[in-house]
Coordinates of C-alpha atoms in Angstrom, one line a residue:
Chain A
X1 CA -16.5 14.8 -6.8
X2 CA -19.2 17.5 -7.7
X3 CA -18.3 20.2 -6.7
X4 CA -21.2 21.8 -3.5
X5 CA -20.6 25.3 -4.2
X6 CA -23.0 25.8 -0.6
X7 CA -19.9 24.6 1.3
X8 CA -17.0 25.9 -0.6
X9 CA -18.5 29.3 0.6
X10 CA -19.3 28.0 4.2
X11 CA -15.7 27.6 4.8
X12 CA -14.4 30.9 2.9
X13 CA -16.4 33.2 4.6
X14 CA -15.5 30.2 8.3
X15 CA -11.9 31.0 7.8
X16 CA -12.4 35.0 7.4
X17 CA -14.8 34.8 10.4
X18 CA -11.5 33.2 12.6
X19 CA -9.0 34.4 11.3
X20 CA -10.3 37.9 11.1
X21 CA -10.4 36.8 15.2
X22 CA -6.9 34.9 15.7
X23 CA -5.4 38.7 14.0
X24 CA -8.4 40.7 16.3
X25 CA -7.2 38.5 19.3
X26 CA -3.9 39.1 18.8
X27 CA -3.7 43.0 18.3
X28 CA -6.6 43.3 21.3
X29 CA -3.4 40.9 23.8
X30 CA -1.4 43.4 22.9
X31 CA -3.5 46.3 24.3
X32 CA -3.2 48.0 20.8
X33 CA -6.5 49.4 18.3
X34 CA -8.9 51.8 19.2
X35 CA -12.3 50.8 19.8
X36 CA -14.1 52.0 16.9
X37 CA -11.4 49.8 15.0
X38 CA -12.3 46.4 18.0
X39 CA -16.3 47.3 16.9
X40 CA -15.9 47.2 13.3
X41 CA -13.8 44.2 13.5
X42 CA -16.2 42.3 15.8
X43 CA -19.0 42.9 13.1
X44 CA -16.8 42.1 9.8
X45 CA -15.9 39.0 11.7
X46 CA -19.8 38.5 12.5
X47 CA -21.5 39.4 9.1
X48 CA -18.6 37.2 7.3
X49 CA -19.5 33.9 9.9
X50 CA -23.6 34.9 8.7
X51 CA -22.6 35.1 5.2
X52 CA -21.4 31.1 5.1
X53 CA -23.9 30.0 6.9
X54 CA -26.6 32.0 5.0
X55 CA -24.4 30.0 1.8
X56 CA -24.6 25.8 3.9
X57 CA -28.2 26.1 4.3
X58 CA -28.9 25.8 1.2
X59 CA -27.2 23.4 1.0
X60 CA -29.4 21.7 3.3
X61 CA -32.2 19.6 1.9
X62 CA -34.2 19.5 4.9
X63 CA -33.0 23.5 6.2
X64 CA -35.6 24.1 8.8
X65 CA -34.8 21.0 10.9
X66 CA -31.0 22.0 11.5
X67 CA -31.0 21.7 15.2
X68 CA -30.9 18.3 14.1
X69 CA -27.3 19.1 13.7
X70 CA -26.2 19.5 17.6
X71 CA -27.6 15.4 17.8
X72 CA -24.2 13.6 17.3
X73 CA -21.2 14.5 19.1
X74 CA -18.7 12.5 16.6
X75 CA -20.2 13.7 13.3
X76 CA -18.1 17.4 11.7
X77 CA -20.9 19.1 10.8
X78 CA -22.1 19.5 14.3
X79 CA -18.5 20.7 15.8
X80 CA -18.8 23.6 13.1
X81 CA -22.8 24.0 14.9
X82 CA -21.3 24.2 18.0
X83 CA -18.5 26.2 16.8
X84 CA -20.5 28.9 15.3
X85 CA -22.6 29.1 18.2
X86 CA -20.2 29.6 19.8
X87 CA -17.7 32.8 17.9
X88 CA -21.7 34.6 18.0
X89 CA -22.2 33.7 21.9
X90 CA -17.9 35.6 21.8
X91 CA -18.7 38.4 19.3
X92 CA -21.9 39.2 21.8
X93 CA -19.9 39.6 25.1
X94 CA -17.1 41.6 22.7
X95 CA -19.8 44.0 21.2
X96 CA -20.9 43.9 24.6
X97 CA -17.8 45.2 26.4
X98 CA -16.8 48.2 23.9
X99 CA -20.4 49.5 23.5
X100 CA -19.5 50.2 28.2
X101 CA -16.7 51.6 27.6
X102 CA -13.9 48.9 28.2
X103 CA -11.1 47.7 26.0
X104 CA -11.6 44.1 24.6
X105 CA -8.4 43.3 26.8
X106 CA -5.5 40.1 27.7
X107 CA -8.7 37.5 28.2
X108 CA -11.1 38.4 25.8
X109 CA -8.0 38.3 23.4
X110 CA -6.7 35.4 24.3
X111 CA -10.7 33.9 24.3
X112 CA -10.6 35.1 20.7
X113 CA -7.7 33.6 19.9
X114 CA -7.8 30.0 21.1
X115 CA -12.1 30.2 20.2
X116 CA -9.8 30.8 16.1
X117 CA -7.1 28.4 16.6
X118 CA -10.2 25.6 17.4
X119 CA -12.3 27.3 14.5
X120 CA -9.4 26.1 11.7
X121 CA -9.3 22.8 13.4
X122 CA -12.9 22.4 12.9
X123 CA -12.8 23.5 9.8
X124 CA -10.4 20.8 7.7
X125 CA -11.5 18.1 10.1
X126 CA -14.8 17.8 9.3
X127 CA -13.4 17.3 5.7
X128 CA -11.2 14.6 7.0
X129 CA -12.8 11.4 5.6
X130 CA -10.3 8.3 4.3
X131 CA -13.3 8.0 2.2
X132 CA -11.8 10.6 0.3
X133 CA -7.3 10.1 0.1
X134 CA -7.2 14.1 -1.6
X135 CA -8.7 15.0 1.7
X136 CA -8.3 12.5 4.8
X137 CA -4.2 14.4 4.9
X138 CA -1.6 17.3 7.4
X139 CA -2.2 19.7 3.8
X140 CA -6.0 19.3 4.0
X141 CA -5.8 21.1 8.3
X142 CA -2.3 23.2 6.7
X143 CA -4.3 24.6 4.1
X144 CA -7.5 26.0 5.8
X145 CA -5.0 27.0 8.5
X146 CA -2.8 29.2 5.7
X147 CA -5.9 30.6 4.7
X148 CA -7.4 31.5 7.4
X149 CA -4.2 33.2 7.9
X150 CA -4.6 35.4 4.6
X151 CA -8.0 36.0 5.1
X152 CA -7.7 37.0 8.0
X153 CA -4.7 39.3 7.8
X154 CA -5.4 40.8 5.0
X155 CA -9.3 41.3 6.7
X156 CA -8.2 43.0 9.4
X157 CA -5.2 44.7 7.6
X158 CA -8.0 46.5 5.3
X159 CA -10.2 46.8 8.7
X160 CA -8.0 48.9 10.3
X161 CA -6.9 51.2 7.8
X162 CA -10.7 51.5 6.7
X163 CA -11.5 52.9 10.1
X164 CA -8.1 54.7 9.9
X165 CA -5.9 53.9 12.8
X166 CA -2.4 54.9 13.5
X167 CA 0.1 54.3 10.0
X168 CA 2.2 52.0 12.3
X169 CA -0.6 49.1 13.3
X170 CA -2.2 48.8 9.2
X171 CA 2.0 48.7 8.5
X172 CA 1.6 46.0 11.1
X173 CA -1.2 44.2 9.6
X174 CA 1.1 45.0 6.5
X175 CA 3.3 42.8 7.2
X176 CA 1.6 40.7 8.9
X177 CA -0.9 39.6 5.3
X178 CA 3.1 39.4 2.7
X179 CA 4.0 36.1 5.9
X180 CA 0.9 34.5 5.7
X181 CA 0.3 34.5 1.5
X182 CA 3.7 34.3 1.7
X183 CA 3.2 30.6 3.6
X184 CA -0.3 30.2 2.4
X185 CA 1.9 30.0 -1.4
X186 CA 4.5 27.1 0.0
X187 CA 1.0 25.1 1.6
X188 CA -1.0 24.9 -1.5
X189 CA 2.3 24.1 -3.7
X190 CA 3.1 21.4 -1.2
X191 CA -0.8 20.5 -1.2
X192 CA -0.2 20.3 -4.9
X193 CA 2.6 17.9 -5.1
X194 CA 1.6 15.9 -2.5
X195 CA -2.9 14.9 -3.6
X196 CA -0.8 15.2 -7.1
X197 CA 1.6 12.1 -6.1
X198 CA -0.8 10.2 -3.6
X199 CA -0.5 6.6 -4.9
X200 CA -2.4 2.9 -6.0
X201 CA -1.0 1.8 -2.8
X202 CA -1.7 4.9 -0.3
X203 CA -5.1 3.9 -1.0
X204 CA -5.0 -0.2 -1.0
X205 CA -4.1 -1.0 -4.0
X206 CA -7.7 1.9 -6.0
X207 CA -6.2 3.5 -8.7
X208 CA -8.1 7.8 -8.2
X209 CA -9.0 9.6 -11.2
X210 CA -9.8 13.6 -11.6
X211 CA -13.7 14.3 -13.1
X212 CA -12.4 12.8 -16.4
X213 CA -11.7 8.6 -16.3
X214 CA -9.4 9.2 -18.9
X215 CA -6.7 10.6 -17.0
X216 CA -4.9 9.0 -13.2
X217 CA -4.9 11.8 -11.1
X218 CA -1.9 10.1 -9.8
X219 CA 0.4 10.3 -13.0
X220 CA 3.7 10.8 -13.4
X221 CA 3.2 14.9 -14.7
X222 CA -0.5 14.6 -11.8
X223 CA -3.3 16.8 -13.3
X224 CA -3.1 19.3 -10.5
X225 CA 0.4 20.8 -11.5
X226 CA -0.2 20.3 -15.9
X227 CA -3.6 19.0 -16.6
X228 CA -7.4 20.6 -16.5
X229 CA -7.5 20.7 -13.3
X230 CA -4.1 23.5 -13.4
X231 CA -5.6 26.8 -14.5
X232 CA -7.4 27.4 -11.4
X233 CA -4.6 26.1 -9.2
X234 CA -1.9 28.0 -11.1
X235 CA -3.5 31.2 -12.1
X236 CA -6.5 31.0 -9.1
X237 CA -4.9 29.9 -6.1
X238 CA -1.2 30.8 -6.5
X239 CA -0.9 33.5 -9.3
X240 CA -4.8 35.6 -7.2
X241 CA -4.4 34.3 -4.3
X242 CA -1.4 34.1 -2.6
X243 CA 1.7 36.2 -5.1
X244 CA -0.9 39.0 -6.2
X245 CA -2.1 39.5 -1.4
X246 CA 2.2 38.6 -0.9
X247 CA 2.8 41.9 -4.2
X248 CA 0.1 43.7 -3.3
X249 CA 1.5 43.8 0.9
X250 CA 4.6 44.0 0.5
X251 CA 3.9 47.3 -1.3
X252 CA 2.2 48.6 1.3
X253 CA 5.0 47.3 4.3
X254 CA 7.2 49.3 3.3
X255 CA 5.6 52.0 3.0
X256 CA 3.6 52.3 5.8
X257 CA 1.4 56.3 4.1
X258 CA 0.5 53.0 1.6
X259 CA -0.3 50.4 4.4
X260 CA -2.8 52.7 6.2
X261 CA -5.3 53.7 2.9
X262 CA -7.4 51.5 2.0
X263 CA -7.1 50.7 -0.6
X264 CA -4.5 48.0 -0.7
X265 CA -5.6 45.6 2.4
X266 CA -9.4 45.3 -0.5
X267 CA -6.5 44.2 -2.8
X268 CA -5.4 41.8 -0.9
X269 CA -8.7 40.7 0.0
X270 CA -10.4 40.1 -2.3
X271 CA -6.7 38.2 -4.3
X272 CA -7.4 35.9 -0.8
X273 CA -11.3 35.3 -1.4
X274 CA -11.2 34.8 -5.4
X275 CA -8.0 31.9 -4.4
X276 CA -9.2 31.3 -1.9
X277 CA -13.0 29.7 -4.1
X278 CA -10.3 28.0 -6.2
X279 CA -8.6 25.9 -4.4
X280 CA -11.9 25.2 -2.7
X281 CA -13.2 24.2 -6.3
X282 CA -10.0 22.5 -6.8
X283 CA -10.9 19.8 -3.5
X284 CA -13.3 19.2 -4.9
X285 CA -12.1 18.1 -8.1
X286 CA -9.5 15.3 -6.7
X287 CA -12.3 14.4 -4.4
X288 CA -12.6 11.2 -5.3
X289 CA -13.3 8.2 -3.7
X290 CA -11.2 5.2 -2.4
X291 CA -12.5 2.5 -4.3
X292 CA -13.6 3.4 -7.4
X293 CA -16.0 0.9 -8.8
X294 CA -18.2 4.1 -11.0
X295 CA -17.7 6.9 -12.8
Chain B
X1 CA -26.4 -8.2 18.4
X2 CA -26.9 -9.9 15.7
X3 CA -24.1 -9.2 12.2
X4 CA -26.6 -9.8 9.4
X5 CA -24.8 -9.9 6.0
X6 CA -25.1 -11.3 2.3
X7 CA -22.7 -14.0 1.2
X8 CA -21.8 -13.8 -3.0
X9 CA -21.3 -16.4 -4.6
X10 CA -19.5 -14.8 -7.8
X11 CA -19.0 -18.4 -9.4
X12 CA -22.7 -17.6 -10.4
X13 CA -23.4 -14.5 -10.8
X14 CA -23.8 -13.9 -14.0
X15 CA -25.2 -10.3 -14.1
X16 CA -28.6 -10.6 -14.9
X17 CA -29.4 -7.9 -13.0
X18 CA -32.8 -9.5 -11.3
X19 CA -31.4 -8.2 -7.8
X20 CA -31.6 -5.1 -9.3
X21 CA -34.6 -4.5 -10.3
X22 CA -36.0 -6.4 -7.5
X23 CA -34.9 -4.1 -5.8
X24 CA -35.9 -1.2 -7.1
X25 CA -39.5 -2.3 -7.3
X26 CA -38.9 -3.3 -3.4
X27 CA -38.1 0.0 -2.1
X28 CA -38.9 2.6 -4.5
X29 CA -35.7 3.2 -5.6
X30 CA -35.8 6.5 -7.3
X31 CA -34.6 7.5 -11.8
X32 CA -31.0 7.4 -11.8
X33 CA -30.4 6.2 -8.3
X34 CA -28.9 2.4 -7.9
X35 CA -29.1 0.4 -4.5
X36 CA -27.7 -2.1 -5.7
X37 CA -25.0 -1.9 -9.4
X38 CA -23.4 -5.1 -10.5
X39 CA -19.9 -4.5 -11.6
X40 CA -17.7 -6.1 -13.9
X41 CA -14.6 -7.2 -13.0
X42 CA -11.8 -8.1 -16.2
X43 CA -11.6 -9.8 -18.3
X44 CA -8.4 -10.5 -16.9
X45 CA -4.8 -12.0 -17.1
X46 CA -4.8 -15.1 -15.3
X47 CA -0.8 -14.5 -15.3
X48 CA 1.3 -11.4 -16.6
X49 CA 1.9 -11.5 -19.4
X50 CA -1.3 -13.0 -20.4
X51 CA -3.6 -12.7 -24.2
X52 CA -6.7 -14.1 -25.3
X53 CA -8.4 -16.7 -24.3
X54 CA -6.1 -16.8 -21.1
X55 CA -8.9 -14.2 -19.5
X56 CA -10.9 -14.6 -16.1
X57 CA -13.2 -11.6 -15.4
X58 CA -16.0 -12.3 -13.4
X59 CA -19.6 -10.4 -12.0
X60 CA -18.7 -7.8 -8.5
X61 CA -22.2 -6.7 -7.1
X62 CA -21.5 -3.9 -5.1
X63 CA -23.9 -2.8 -2.5
X64 CA -24.2 -0.6 1.0
X65 CA -21.4 -2.8 3.5
X66 CA -23.2 -1.9 6.1
X67 CA -20.3 -2.0 7.7
X68 CA -19.1 -2.6 11.3
X69 CA -17.5 1.1 12.2
X70 CA -19.2 3.0 9.6
X71 CA -17.6 6.0 8.7
X72 CA -21.2 7.5 7.2
X73 CA -23.5 7.3 10.8
X74 CA -20.3 8.7 12.4
X75 CA -19.8 12.0 10.1
X76 CA -23.8 12.1 10.6
X77 CA -24.6 14.8 12.1
X78 CA -28.6 13.7 13.2
X79 CA -28.4 10.7 14.5
X80 CA -30.4 9.3 11.3
X81 CA -27.7 7.5 10.3
X82 CA -27.1 4.5 12.7
X83 CA -27.0 1.2 13.4
X84 CA -29.9 -1.0 14.7
X85 CA -29.8 -3.8 16.6
X86 CA -29.0 -6.6 13.4
X87 CA -25.8 -5.0 12.7
X88 CA -27.6 -3.0 9.7
X89 CA -26.9 0.2 8.8
X90 CA -30.6 2.4 8.5
X91 CA -31.2 6.1 7.4
X92 CA -34.0 7.9 10.0
X93 CA -36.1 10.1 7.0
X94 CA -37.8 12.0 9.8
X95 CA -33.8 13.0 10.7
X96 CA -31.7 14.1 8.4
X97 CA -31.6 17.3 6.9
X98 CA -30.2 15.7 3.3
X99 CA -26.5 17.4 4.0
X100 CA -24.8 14.3 2.1
X101 CA -21.6 13.8 4.1
X102 CA -22.9 10.7 4.1
X103 CA -22.9 10.5 0.3
X104 CA -18.5 11.8 1.0
X105 CA -17.2 10.2 4.3
X106 CA -18.8 6.4 2.9
X107 CA -15.6 4.6 1.2
X108 CA -18.4 2.6 -2.2
X109 CA -20.3 4.6 -2.7
X110 CA -23.9 2.6 -2.2
X111 CA -25.3 6.4 -1.0
X112 CA -27.8 8.7 -3.4
X113 CA -29.7 11.7 -2.4
X114 CA -33.1 11.2 -3.1
X115 CA -34.2 14.5 -4.7
X116 CA -38.1 14.4 -4.5
X117 CA -38.1 13.5 -0.8
X118 CA -34.7 15.7 0.5
X119 CA -32.7 13.0 2.3
X120 CA -29.8 10.7 1.8
X121 CA -30.9 6.7 1.1
X122 CA -29.5 4.0 0.2
X123 CA -29.5 -0.9 0.3
X124 CA -31.8 -1.0 4.2
X125 CA -31.3 -5.0 3.4
X126 CA -34.9 -4.3 3.2
X127 CA -34.7 -3.8 6.8
X128 CA -39.1 -4.3 6.4
X129 CA -38.7 -7.7 5.0
X130 CA -35.6 -9.1 7.4
X131 CA -37.4 -7.9 10.0
X132 CA -40.0 -10.3 9.4
X133 CA -38.4 -13.0 9.2
X134 CA -37.8 -12.7 5.2
X135 CA -35.3 -12.1 3.0
X136 CA -34.2 -9.6 1.3
X137 CA -35.3 -8.6 -2.6
X138 CA -32.1 -8.8 -4.4
X139 CA -32.0 -12.3 -2.1
X140 CA -35.4 -13.6 -3.1
X141 CA -35.1 -12.7 -6.7
X142 CA -31.4 -13.6 -7.9
X143 CA -31.4 -15.3 -11.1
X144 CA -28.7 -18.0 -10.4
X145 CA -28.7 -18.3 -6.7
X146 CA -26.2 -16.6 -6.2
X147 CA -27.3 -14.1 -3.3
X148 CA -27.0 -15.6 0.7
X149 CA -28.6 -13.9 3.4
X150 CA -28.0 -14.9 7.3
X151 CA -26.3 -14.2 10.7
X152 CA -22.4 -14.1 9.9
X153 CA -22.0 -15.3 13.9
X154 CA -24.0 -17.8 13.4
X155 CA -22.0 -19.0 11.0
X156 CA -22.2 -19.8 7.2
X157 CA -24.8 -22.2 7.7
X158 CA -27.5 -19.4 8.9
X159 CA -27.6 -18.8 5.2
X160 CA -30.7 -18.9 3.7
X161 CA -31.3 -18.4 -0.4
X162 CA -34.2 -18.8 -2.4
X163 CA -37.2 -21.1 -2.2
X164 CA -35.9 -25.1 -3.6
X165 CA -38.1 -27.1 -5.8
X166 CA -38.8 -28.7 -1.9
X167 CA -40.7 -25.1 -1.3
X168 CA -37.1 -24.8 1.5
X169 CA -34.9 -22.0 1.6
X170 CA -31.1 -23.3 -0.2
X171 CA -28.8 -23.3 2.2
X172 CA -25.2 -21.9 1.9
X173 CA -23.3 -25.0 2.7
X174 CA -25.8 -27.6 0.4
X175 CA -23.8 -29.2 -2.7
X176 CA -26.0 -29.9 -4.3
X177 CA -25.8 -26.4 -5.1
X178 CA -23.5 -24.0 -4.6
X179 CA -19.9 -26.0 -4.8
X180 CA -17.8 -25.9 -2.2
X181 CA -15.1 -23.1 -1.1
X182 CA -12.7 -22.5 1.4
X183 CA -12.5 -20.1 4.0
X184 CA -9.2 -18.6 2.0
X185 CA -11.5 -17.8 -0.6
X186 CA -14.4 -15.8 0.8
X187 CA -13.7 -12.5 0.6
X188 CA -14.7 -9.2 1.8
X189 CA -14.1 -5.3 -0.5
X190 CA -11.6 -3.3 1.0
X191 CA -11.8 -2.2 4.6
X192 CA -10.3 0.7 5.9
X193 CA -10.8 0.7 9.2
X194 CA -14.6 0.8 8.8
X195 CA -15.4 -3.9 8.6
X196 CA -17.0 -4.0 5.3
X197 CA -19.4 -7.0 6.5
X198 CA -20.4 -8.3 3.0
X199 CA -18.6 -11.2 2.0
X200 CA -18.1 -12.5 -1.7
X201 CA -17.8 -16.5 -2.4
X202 CA -14.4 -16.4 -5.6
X203 CA -12.7 -19.3 -6.6
X204 CA -10.4 -20.0 -9.2
X205 CA -9.7 -16.6 -10.1
X206 CA -7.9 -14.0 -8.6
X207 CA -9.9 -10.8 -6.5
X208 CA -9.0 -8.0 -7.9

């Protein structure tokens, strides 16, 4: 299927925003982080959500009818719209608390965590449709959660280092980034193996193809592993998107002074974003209809 | 609630494309968009290992299947895609925001974005005609009299095609036009739980 760039950016920045929310919630629940840090995290998360929201407007042909989007509760887009509103309400509530000199506290931290976890599910669920076998499986959910975790961990590490939080907190967030990058690496490779091995019987006897109709996505060689999509997958999603953030986070996690400087977390975040874009584009490349009647 | 459907006798379809042209003319379908398309299935070997001339083929007209549980309706965020009282799936242009999730969710690939109007469109089964008791254009224009329109709940006897020389609609059960068929010769497109409503009659061929 043709890449829908606005949706690529929307899911990317939604995952970034939810991920930031998740790790900020964890830090708030642990009673850590200065007010300045938490305010900066909320602003970063809100800006990320706004950028994603603006991107999605470019996808809609009638954006002026956007409020119609609340009109059908079974729709994934309706769920996403509700999620975005709930997230902004939580951001405003948290920001006001901080501006009044109060801590976010355990309750608000848990609220942030719950919203972020639901956000990951909602993002994946919107694209879970049986017409697209490459999306209609558990790996879509696992990927969006792994993306949320990696982007969120790298972003909260970045915010912590820029806000000059204690080295211990920066080091902790570097460890989180390392674990999330490795988790993301496992998920994208497992997803590649699964998608490359979707057999015709899984999709009711109809062979499904990549964007090149002469090459089956289900052929034993696996188009994601060695086919036309492989550079984008291996170099983009795996090396830049997972391995580089993992290496960077590992280097920082070993030394507190490195973790406290913004350079390494910024590299991890940018690579995570680039990898996220690459994998989302791959998801569109393999998203062929269940019953391929026409090309 | 009725279950209006189109039944196509594939043994009569000659791929004349009259249905495609009539659909375009009746509904103003934009260039590049097709609310009905004809797929050639075959030539395929009649039995494993068979070669020419032991081959067979047929033509398969594919359009919106007006499913019982349409995925396009489930994913539509605005309610623009909806089921009507006669069982057909329609799109309210004034509600559509052009998000195209219905295009992604349709397993048959029969929905198109009307770029000029910024809304998604597909076969309406000529709602403007069938609502007034007329037949869809693809049915009346069918060069092989292969397509029949009717209510599945009312049985095959309710399905009608173009007018015969006496000015009466041809019935699907009129054996002077339509060769007899059995229930096991009536097929539907693959079902993923959506329940496609259109039916296809195919005799002496393997449904593929």
